[in-house]
Amino acid sequence: MGANKLKRKIENYTFLTLSLFSAVFGLFFLFWILGDLFINGFKYINIDLFTKDPVPPGMEGGGLKHAFIGHIIITFLGTIIGTPIGILAGIYFAEYGRNSKIARIGRNIVDIMVSNPSIVIGAAVYAILVKPVGHFMGIAGGVALALLMIPVIVITTDEMMKLVPRETREAAYALGAQPWQVSFQVVLRAAKVGVLTGVILGVARISGETAPLLFTAFNNNFTNLDPTKPMASLTVTVFQYAMGPYDEWHRQAWAASFILTFGVLIASITARYLIQRKKH
Amino acid sequence: MNSVNSALKKAKFLEYIFRVVLGFAALFIGIILPIVIFIILYKEASLAIDKLGIINFITSTDWDPVAGKFGGLVPLVGTLIATFLATLIAAPISMGIAIFLTELSPNKLKPIFSTAIELLAAIPSIIYGMWGLFVVAPLFGEKVEPWLQDKLGSVPVIGKLFEGSPTGVDVLTTSLVLAIMIIPFMSSVVKDAFNMVPPIMKESAYALGATKWEVIKQVMIPITASGIAGGLILSIGRALGETMAVTFLAGNVNQIPHSLLDPFTTITVALANQFTEADTDIYLSSLYFLALILFIMSFIILYLSKLMLLQIEKKWKV
């Protein structure tokens, strides 16, 4: 009896300790990556990085102004295309499509689309936007990113609108409001922080994407404000620079990665904080 | 009276418009988009499908753009190997993390720990790739892999896995980095499933004198089994489509790896590296064929995961 009890106790502690180690393992890698980004990236951040175009490969100096500007433009394009569609679809799933079978199938497919390989989306956009036009362009990158962010926004909007109590809707109906007025003027307003959170999560998701941009916006070594032309982005530039042979390129890639990662992380933490607050 | 009527009519009309617009947005993302993507990929791949044949394409290991020979077996096998190994590493660790987050961590620290783990998922894939290339690959190539070779190289069977010259750009490094990337997905799904277990079931087991681990093993894991399976399959789906990290670390060599220290390639690596270089129609079409295979594979896998998760939700969610 006593030996059995001891065995159970030992087993208990062994597995709980293993579980603790798993958590330590995960956190260890998080801090390792962030630490390396900080150590290797922070010291190379200077004003030139933001204000100067790149110099020819192998030379010292220059900056990534073209990539910062391109990145902002492409992300912005993705956001303005993706946000309205995402929010509208989210409203439909939360308000109109709660009980219909087609909507349920649609919602499950949206959940699948969130995890779809982003490179496949890039390849599809290449076929419909880049190939017919004949050259890479920023707008195609924006479309690819929009398609990636829509499912994120749909899911968050749907969930956040469902958190709005039914009584709120009933009160509005009792006052004679139409369903669309209830959806837009009452429920959406009540859920606006949650919906905004979805948009932040969506932006965070797309601003770190590289693969779909390789075939759509491609790259450009010069500052370009015209989205119908090939456009540089931070992520594609990091890809190119990190794979390249020059130390100066590597330094700039680290610096850009540092800025990108911490930007994305701050956005994610903000969004998570807003969701937590909303749910309790 | 008339004005009331026309106001009603206007309201009805507006309602109709909103319904159509919202419905279309939902239909677009929920049904039309995946179908359109499938059609586009199929259309672009049709040249390769016609010329090379489906069976021939997925069983051939030739990939020689100059000679016009294209076979997808090597990247296909590479994708499966990397995904399998990454899941093998990530699954037990994710379970451990989920157990830690639901059962061990002090309540006050729970949100901090779970946010920290989820942040691993927020780090862009390209950052994993770059970090892997500059930090992990040299470390593995110079220290870890020679050490592993030294310790395990002479062991029968296992030793075979560590043959070759350690470079750090190989199956082992890729799978490890990939595993770290998918850990947050699986652990958060399993954690949510654990949280759905009604407390009374755990309490009755504790009342019978069960230890914490026994409650986890005999109560929580069995009733969340489909949720755990769902999380596992979801992380497999994620690993299948992962591109940038793998592109940096796989080495992009068109060969089926025989050891963990061999460089290899995957579907996503082939796409990322060759898509913009494809100069003939059949070359590009073959790449689209690979993309189509990847799309179908991950769609089926993610759908299975969704089914599993729906099952547990139906069972335990009030």
XYZ file of C-alpha atoms in Angstrom:
598
model
C 0.000 0.000 0.000
C 2.704 2.392 1.062
C 4.907 1.553 -1.914
C 2.017 2.098 -4.285
C 1.296 5.470 -2.741
C 4.930 6.441 -3.062
C 4.952 5.363 -6.698
C 1.881 7.473 -7.419
C 3.447 10.431 -5.671
C 6.663 10.107 -7.611
C 4.756 9.798 -10.869
C 2.724 12.862 -9.984
C 5.788 14.995 -9.300
C 7.655 13.680 -12.323
C 4.943 14.651 -14.761
C 4.174 17.973 -13.138
C 7.867 18.817 -13.258
C 7.956 17.874 -16.940
C 4.996 20.154 -17.497
C 6.854 22.967 -15.751
C 9.869 22.319 -17.963
C 7.696 22.585 -21.077
C 6.561 26.021 -20.016
C 10.151 27.013 -19.279
C 11.135 25.672 -22.712
C 8.548 27.856 -24.461
C 9.428 30.972 -22.480
C 13.128 30.306 -22.930
C 12.793 30.461 -26.714
C 10.623 33.570 -26.561
C 13.251 35.407 -24.547
C 16.091 33.973 -26.597
C 14.592 35.317 -29.828
C 13.629 38.664 -28.363
C 17.005 38.954 -26.658
C 18.892 38.257 -29.868
C 16.756 40.742 -31.752
C 17.487 43.347 -29.142
C 21.221 42.649 -28.942
C 21.738 42.418 -32.695
C 19.171 44.929 -33.867
C 18.897 47.764 -31.401
C 22.426 49.111 -31.820
C 22.040 49.509 -35.579
C 18.968 51.666 -35.378
C 19.877 55.178 -36.389
C 18.297 58.062 -38.200
C 19.804 57.044 -41.545
C 17.871 53.803 -41.449
C 14.623 55.727 -41.799
C 15.698 58.627 -43.967
C 18.068 57.209 -46.575
C 17.596 54.976 -49.574
C 19.877 51.960 -49.862
C 23.373 52.336 -51.244
C 24.819 49.812 -53.731
C 25.476 46.369 -52.201
C 28.652 46.024 -50.218
C 28.951 49.706 -49.376
C 28.542 51.028 -45.867
C 25.718 53.337 -44.879
C 22.427 53.964 -46.532
C 19.065 53.084 -45.064
C 15.791 51.348 -45.577
C 13.555 54.337 -46.182
C 12.136 52.655 -49.301
C 11.154 49.552 -47.342
C 9.570 51.452 -44.459
C 7.493 53.578 -46.809
C 6.545 50.607 -48.984
C 5.657 48.530 -45.966
C 3.372 51.224 -44.606
C 1.669 51.696 -47.979
C 1.104 47.971 -48.580
C -0.118 47.360 -45.046
C -2.402 50.368 -45.309
C -3.813 49.129 -48.611
C -4.411 45.700 -47.132
C -6.130 47.250 -44.140
C -8.480 49.522 -46.063
C -9.492 46.697 -48.395
C -9.760 44.037 -45.718
C -11.325 45.874 -42.791
C -14.752 46.744 -44.272
C -15.258 43.304 -45.813
C -14.155 41.619 -42.610
C -16.403 43.686 -40.374
C -19.437 43.309 -42.667
C -19.006 39.550 -42.878
C -18.484 39.395 -39.112
C -21.743 41.291 -38.540
C -23.561 38.882 -40.828
C -22.282 35.833 -38.974
C -23.074 37.315 -35.571
C -26.457 38.899 -36.277
C -28.124 37.399 -39.328
C -26.527 34.055 -39.855
C -26.665 32.646 -36.367
C -29.045 29.859 -37.125
C -28.707 29.265 -40.832
C -26.840 26.221 -41.998
C -24.972 27.933 -44.812
C -23.699 30.576 -42.413
C -22.478 27.864 -40.072
C -20.551 26.217 -42.908
C -19.201 29.613 -43.933
C -18.023 30.347 -40.423
C -16.201 27.032 -40.202
C -14.503 27.714 -43.508
C -13.407 31.141 -42.250
C -11.776 29.377 -39.303
C -9.918 27.217 -41.793
C -8.937 30.191 -43.958
C -7.157 31.776 -40.982
C -4.595 28.992 -41.061
C -4.353 28.659 -44.817
C -0.792 28.826 -46.144
C -0.199 32.477 -46.960
C 2.129 31.590 -49.817
C -0.798 29.951 -51.613
C -2.807 33.166 -51.356
C 0.194 34.989 -52.833
C 0.347 32.538 -55.737
C -3.377 32.949 -56.419
C -3.156 36.746 -56.389
C -0.178 36.534 -58.724
C -2.308 34.642 -61.212
C -5.181 37.129 -61.249
C -3.426 40.462 -60.705
C 0.242 40.260 -61.611
C 0.282 37.891 -64.564
C -2.400 39.674 -66.644
C -0.897 43.115 -65.953
C 2.598 41.888 -66.636
C 4.501 43.310 -63.677
C 4.628 43.170 -59.901
C 2.815 45.897 -58.021
C 2.164 47.192 -54.530
C -1.595 46.971 -54.886
C -1.423 43.231 -55.551
C 0.500 42.910 -52.292
C -2.231 44.889 -50.572
C -4.912 42.569 -51.960
C -3.024 39.452 -50.849
C -2.611 40.875 -47.359
C -6.288 41.901 -47.262
C -7.318 38.315 -48.010
C -5.132 37.184 -45.119
C -6.504 39.658 -42.633
C -10.219 39.339 -43.453
C -10.706 35.986 -41.657
C -8.995 37.360 -38.532
C -11.329 40.367 -38.462
C -14.414 38.246 -39.225
C -13.760 35.894 -36.321
C -13.029 38.655 -33.805
C -16.011 40.786 -34.890
C -18.299 37.763 -34.733
C -17.113 36.814 -31.243
C -17.179 40.323 -29.878
C -20.678 41.042 -31.168
C -21.920 37.826 -29.621
C -20.734 39.092 -26.252
C -23.251 41.928 -26.446
C -26.169 40.821 -24.251
C -29.409 39.858 -25.944
C -31.348 42.324 -23.822
C -29.609 45.197 -25.584
C -30.954 43.979 -28.906
C -34.416 43.339 -27.499
C -34.584 46.833 -26.045
C -33.756 48.320 -29.439
C -36.331 46.160 -31.211
C -38.930 47.196 -28.647
C -38.310 50.800 -29.648
C -39.223 49.876 -33.208
C -35.732 49.672 -34.702
C -35.110 47.701 -37.875
C -32.682 44.768 -37.734
C -29.973 46.724 -39.562
C -30.342 49.596 -37.138
C -29.967 47.181 -34.258
C -26.894 45.623 -35.842
C -25.154 48.822 -36.828
C -26.327 51.427 -34.361
C -26.675 49.338 -31.234
C -24.706 46.107 -31.325
C -21.776 47.306 -33.432
C -21.500 50.407 -31.273
C -21.518 48.327 -28.116
C -18.871 46.031 -29.571
C -16.719 48.704 -31.161
C -13.684 48.162 -28.937
C -13.828 44.458 -29.727
C -14.140 45.101 -33.436
C -11.206 47.504 -33.301
C -9.263 44.773 -31.530
C -9.942 42.494 -34.476
C -8.566 45.110 -36.832
C -5.425 45.493 -34.706
C -4.944 41.722 -34.675
C -5.426 41.670 -38.433
C -2.868 44.413 -38.981
C -0.447 42.640 -36.654
C -0.936 39.467 -38.635
C -0.314 40.990 -42.034
C 2.502 43.318 -41.117
C 4.784 40.364 -40.494
C 3.896 38.519 -43.685
C 6.579 37.893 -46.271
C 5.651 34.941 -48.436
C 2.604 36.445 -50.211
C 4.544 39.631 -50.957
C 7.294 37.797 -52.786
C 5.023 37.212 -55.776
C 2.848 40.300 -55.595
C 4.523 43.513 -54.459
C 7.937 41.919 -55.055
C 10.635 44.413 -54.190
C 12.124 47.701 -55.264
C 15.441 49.295 -54.421
C 14.071 52.798 -54.580
C 11.472 54.705 -52.672
C 8.242 54.292 -54.540
C 4.927 55.903 -53.735
C 3.035 54.455 -56.691
C 1.168 51.265 -55.728
C 0.839 50.183 -59.363
C 4.616 49.608 -59.435
C 6.738 47.009 -57.638
C 7.146 48.049 -54.042
C 9.614 47.192 -51.302
C 8.484 45.983 -47.902
C 10.404 45.492 -44.679
C 9.814 41.770 -44.635
C 10.893 41.085 -48.209
C 13.887 43.364 -47.701
C 14.852 41.482 -44.537
C 14.570 38.243 -46.535
C 16.785 39.566 -49.296
C 19.299 41.219 -46.949
C 19.559 38.290 -44.534
C 20.166 35.853 -47.402
C 22.700 38.223 -48.953
C 26.453 38.074 -48.342
C 27.142 41.588 -47.014
C 27.631 42.427 -43.346
C 26.045 45.828 -43.777
C 22.938 44.134 -45.177
C 22.823 41.788 -42.195
C 23.085 44.690 -39.778
C 20.236 46.507 -41.458
C 18.171 43.313 -41.575
C 18.611 42.893 -37.810
C 17.629 46.491 -37.179
C 14.553 46.207 -39.402
C 13.594 42.900 -37.767
C 13.897 44.449 -34.339
C 11.556 47.301 -35.268
C 9.106 45.010 -37.052
C 8.917 42.399 -34.298
C 8.482 44.824 -31.461
C 5.865 46.729 -33.443
C 3.899 43.533 -34.056
C 4.279 42.397 -30.451
C 3.084 45.705 -29.046
C 0.041 45.567 -31.335
C -0.700 41.970 -30.296
C -0.342 42.718 -26.602
C -2.637 45.741 -26.923
C -5.253 43.672 -28.750
C -5.066 40.863 -26.217
C -5.379 43.312 -23.354
C -8.495 44.850 -24.925
C -10.049 41.403 -25.485
C -9.331 40.320 -21.906
C -10.956 43.438 -20.559
C -13.972 42.940 -22.791
C -14.545 39.353 -21.759
C -14.606 39.961 -18.007
C -50.532 57.833 -43.278
C -48.890 57.952 -46.625
C -45.667 59.266 -45.207
C -45.626 56.481 -42.615
C -46.087 53.995 -45.407
C -43.263 55.385 -47.474
C -41.035 55.550 -44.418
C -41.786 51.895 -43.759
C -41.073 51.061 -47.368
C -37.792 52.917 -47.190
C -36.857 51.114 -43.997
C -37.709 47.770 -45.580
C -35.647 48.628 -48.635
C -32.680 49.678 -46.504
C -32.989 46.467 -44.531
C -32.903 44.522 -47.759
C -29.802 46.347 -48.980
C -27.948 45.777 -45.728
C -28.865 42.120 -45.702
C -27.568 41.668 -49.246
C -24.317 43.550 -48.598
C -23.592 41.747 -45.337
C -24.614 38.419 -46.774
C -22.372 38.908 -49.750
C -19.382 39.795 -47.577
C -19.965 36.651 -45.518
C -20.509 34.502 -48.591
C -17.367 35.923 -50.195
C -14.992 35.018 -47.403
C -16.805 31.899 -46.221
C -17.581 30.160 -49.501
C -16.548 32.005 -52.661
C -12.929 32.817 -51.822
C -11.717 29.274 -51.110
C -13.498 28.013 -54.235
C -12.026 30.802 -56.358
C -8.541 30.104 -55.012
C -8.981 26.441 -55.834
C -10.155 27.235 -59.371
C -7.282 29.671 -59.977
C -4.669 27.211 -58.741
C -6.232 24.403 -60.731
C -6.374 26.470 -63.900
C -2.755 27.565 -63.556
C -1.673 24.021 -62.766
C -3.699 22.433 -65.550
C -0.817 22.584 -68.049
C 1.392 20.577 -65.713
C -1.460 18.244 -64.788
C -2.136 17.517 -68.465
C 1.447 17.201 -69.561
C 2.949 15.434 -66.587
C -0.008 13.568 -65.136
C -1.008 13.574 -61.493
C 0.410 10.172 -60.534
C 3.574 10.734 -62.490
C 4.096 14.169 -60.918
C 3.738 13.047 -57.333
C 5.896 9.961 -57.777
C 8.746 11.481 -59.738
C 11.835 12.850 -58.026
C 13.201 14.713 -61.057
C 13.224 18.451 -60.788
C 15.273 19.860 -63.608
C 13.898 23.111 -65.009
C 16.560 23.251 -67.729
C 15.608 19.848 -69.090
C 11.933 20.597 -68.562
C 11.542 17.728 -66.085
C 9.303 18.302 -63.107
C 8.373 15.871 -60.374
C 6.970 16.850 -57.022
C 7.876 13.896 -54.835
C 10.936 15.470 -53.224
C 9.304 18.663 -51.949
C 6.220 16.668 -51.006
C 8.213 14.229 -48.894
C 10.256 17.111 -47.468
C 7.074 18.881 -46.390
C 5.768 15.743 -44.711
C 9.061 15.013 -42.930
C 9.445 18.541 -41.574
C 5.805 18.652 -40.490
C 5.983 15.237 -38.843
C 9.160 15.982 -36.901
C 8.005 19.437 -35.857
C 4.728 18.011 -34.569
C 6.590 15.210 -32.807
C 8.637 17.777 -30.892
C 5.807 20.254 -30.369
C 3.028 17.909 -29.234
C 4.352 16.756 -25.850
C 5.722 20.206 -25.043
C 2.405 21.849 -25.941
C 0.561 19.382 -23.710
C 2.960 20.209 -20.896
C 2.436 23.922 -21.414
C -1.346 23.516 -21.456
C -1.200 21.509 -18.226
C 1.050 24.114 -16.688
C -1.242 26.965 -17.712
C -4.449 25.359 -16.466
C -3.318 23.382 -13.421
C 0.032 24.552 -12.107
C 0.471 28.244 -12.674
C -0.694 30.512 -9.861
C -3.930 32.218 -10.884
C -2.446 35.687 -10.842
C 0.305 34.776 -13.262
C -1.860 32.769 -15.667
C -2.664 35.642 -18.045
C 0.994 36.684 -18.131
C 2.274 33.179 -18.912
C -0.381 32.461 -21.495
C 0.178 35.820 -23.222
C 3.916 35.109 -23.274
C 3.382 31.724 -24.910
C 0.925 33.221 -27.404
C 3.466 35.898 -28.319
C 5.556 33.117 -29.806
C 2.814 32.913 -32.421
C 2.848 36.662 -33.029
C 6.532 36.808 -33.943
C 6.660 37.001 -37.741
C 7.786 33.890 -39.540
C 10.622 35.735 -41.288
C 12.085 36.597 -37.879
C 12.180 32.914 -36.950
C 13.913 32.297 -40.237
C 16.537 34.977 -39.800
C 17.147 34.111 -36.168
C 17.344 30.461 -37.127
C 19.871 31.161 -39.846
C 22.130 33.495 -37.871
C 21.811 32.040 -34.376
C 20.492 28.476 -34.301
C 22.088 27.106 -37.465
C 25.691 28.048 -36.530
C 25.162 26.820 -32.972
C 23.772 23.520 -34.207
C 26.297 23.129 -36.991
C 29.326 23.786 -34.793
C 28.309 22.479 -31.391
C 25.079 20.538 -31.070
C 25.166 18.369 -34.152
C 28.824 17.237 -33.854
C 28.054 16.415 -30.236
C 24.962 14.428 -31.224
C 26.999 12.620 -33.878
C 29.639 11.807 -31.325
C 27.148 10.441 -28.783
C 24.610 8.781 -31.042
C 26.493 8.135 -34.266
C 27.559 4.638 -33.303
C 24.177 3.564 -31.926
C 22.528 1.174 -34.382
C 19.539 2.526 -36.377
C 19.501 5.899 -34.561
C 23.068 6.537 -35.660
C 21.941 6.535 -39.259
C 19.853 9.614 -38.527
C 22.971 11.570 -37.682
C 25.108 10.733 -40.660
C 26.564 13.381 -42.905
C 28.413 16.591 -42.236
C 26.770 18.912 -39.737
C 26.055 22.337 -41.219
C 23.072 23.493 -39.204
C 21.068 24.047 -42.379
C 19.182 20.773 -42.352
C 16.143 18.767 -41.285
C 16.929 18.886 -37.581
C 17.240 22.676 -37.262
C 14.237 23.288 -39.489
C 12.032 20.937 -37.496
C 13.088 22.433 -34.189
C 12.367 26.017 -35.264
C 9.122 24.901 -36.879
C 8.160 23.154 -33.635
C 8.691 26.349 -31.640
C 6.470 28.175 -34.115
C 3.555 25.756 -33.772
C 3.740 25.221 -30.002
C 1.564 28.270 -29.214
C -1.239 27.071 -31.533
C -1.494 23.615 -30.082
C -1.021 24.652 -26.469
C -3.711 27.307 -26.688
C -6.245 24.886 -28.202
C -5.498 22.228 -25.567
C -5.633 24.845 -22.821
C -9.075 25.971 -23.998
C -10.239 22.362 -24.097
C -8.957 21.762 -20.554
C -10.745 24.873 -19.381
C -14.011 23.486 -20.716
C -13.873 20.453 -18.408
C -16.587 20.939 -15.797
C -14.883 21.539 -12.417
C -17.174 19.044 -10.723
C -15.592 16.170 -12.646
C -12.140 17.115 -11.451
C -13.360 17.675 -7.917
C -14.989 14.274 -7.688
C -11.742 12.643 -8.785
C -9.778 14.628 -6.199
C -12.356 13.604 -3.585
C -11.564 9.967 -4.369
C -7.957 10.684 -3.503
C -6.504 11.029 -6.988
C -3.254 12.949 -7.423
C -3.113 15.927 -9.751
C -1.440 13.915 -12.481
C -4.041 11.149 -12.153
C -6.820 13.691 -12.561
C -5.102 15.025 -15.671
C -4.405 11.580 -17.100
C -7.653 9.839 -16.226
C -10.204 12.640 -16.271
C -9.077 15.642 -18.277
C -7.189 14.023 -21.143
C -9.875 11.410 -21.930
C -12.763 13.865 -22.012
C -10.828 16.456 -24.001
C -9.367 13.867 -26.362
C -11.056 15.261 -29.435
C -9.943 18.790 -28.496
C -6.363 17.610 -28.128
C -6.604 15.853 -31.481
C -8.025 19.064 -32.966
C -5.120 21.098 -31.609
C -2.652 18.555 -32.910
C -4.149 18.602 -36.378
C -4.333 22.402 -36.369
C -0.636 22.611 -35.607
C 0.076 20.102 -38.377
C -1.864 22.370 -40.741
C 0.194 25.358 -39.620
C 3.471 23.540 -40.072
C 2.537 22.368 -43.568
C 2.121 25.897 -44.866
C 4.966 27.563 -43.021
C 7.231 29.251 -45.520
C 9.810 31.800 -44.516
C 11.428 30.040 -41.565
C 11.727 26.866 -43.591
C 13.088 28.750 -46.586
C 15.995 30.034 -44.496
C 16.796 26.747 -42.821
C 16.025 23.883 -45.192
C 18.921 24.505 -47.536
C 16.764 24.178 -50.655
C 18.413 21.065 -52.037
C 16.218 18.869 -54.200
C 16.848 15.560 -52.477
C 14.954 13.309 -50.119
C 16.892 13.559 -46.838
C 18.335 10.310 -45.475
C 19.570 11.780 -42.227
C 18.522 14.552 -39.873
C 21.629 16.459 -40.917
C 20.796 16.535 -44.629
C 19.578 19.688 -46.313
C 16.238 19.284 -48.072
C 13.348 21.200 -49.592
C 9.617 21.559 -49.092
C 6.710 22.720 -51.230
C 6.784 26.173 -49.670
C 10.561 26.467 -50.100
C 10.279 25.514 -53.759
C 7.569 28.124 -54.243
C 9.361 30.905 -52.383
C 12.657 30.329 -54.158
C 11.600 29.499 -57.679
C 8.291 31.187 -58.328
C 9.707 34.445 -59.630
C 12.424 32.609 -61.548
C 10.105 30.311 -63.452
C 10.788 31.249 -67.060
C 8.762 28.640 -68.924
C 5.033 27.984 -68.765
C 5.449 24.386 -67.690
C 7.873 25.430 -64.933
C 5.417 27.942 -63.485
C 2.552 25.520 -63.950
C 4.436 22.807 -62.052
C 4.959 25.231 -59.194
C 1.228 25.953 -59.220
C 0.644 22.209 -59.123
C 2.684 22.095 -55.913
C 0.709 25.038 -54.535
C -2.542 23.264 -55.380
C -1.411 20.106 -53.592
C -0.430 22.176 -50.558
C -3.752 24.040 -50.594
C -5.801 20.837 -50.741
C -3.682 19.089 -48.105
C -3.885 21.909 -45.617
C -7.570 22.518 -46.281
C -8.423 18.883 -45.526
C -6.203 18.797 -42.457
C -7.548 22.041 -41.037
C -11.092 20.888 -41.739
C -10.477 17.706 -39.750
C -9.117 19.785 -36.912
C -12.223 21.964 -37.006
C -14.472 18.885 -36.861
C -12.630 17.581 -33.802
C -12.898 20.899 -32.035
C -16.590 21.256 -32.846
C -17.159 17.864 -31.286
C -15.701 18.875 -27.968
C -17.518 22.188 -28.025
C -20.820 20.448 -28.633
C -20.142 18.134 -25.737
C -19.025 20.519 -23.033
C -19.926 24.061 -23.862
C -23.051 25.265 -22.131
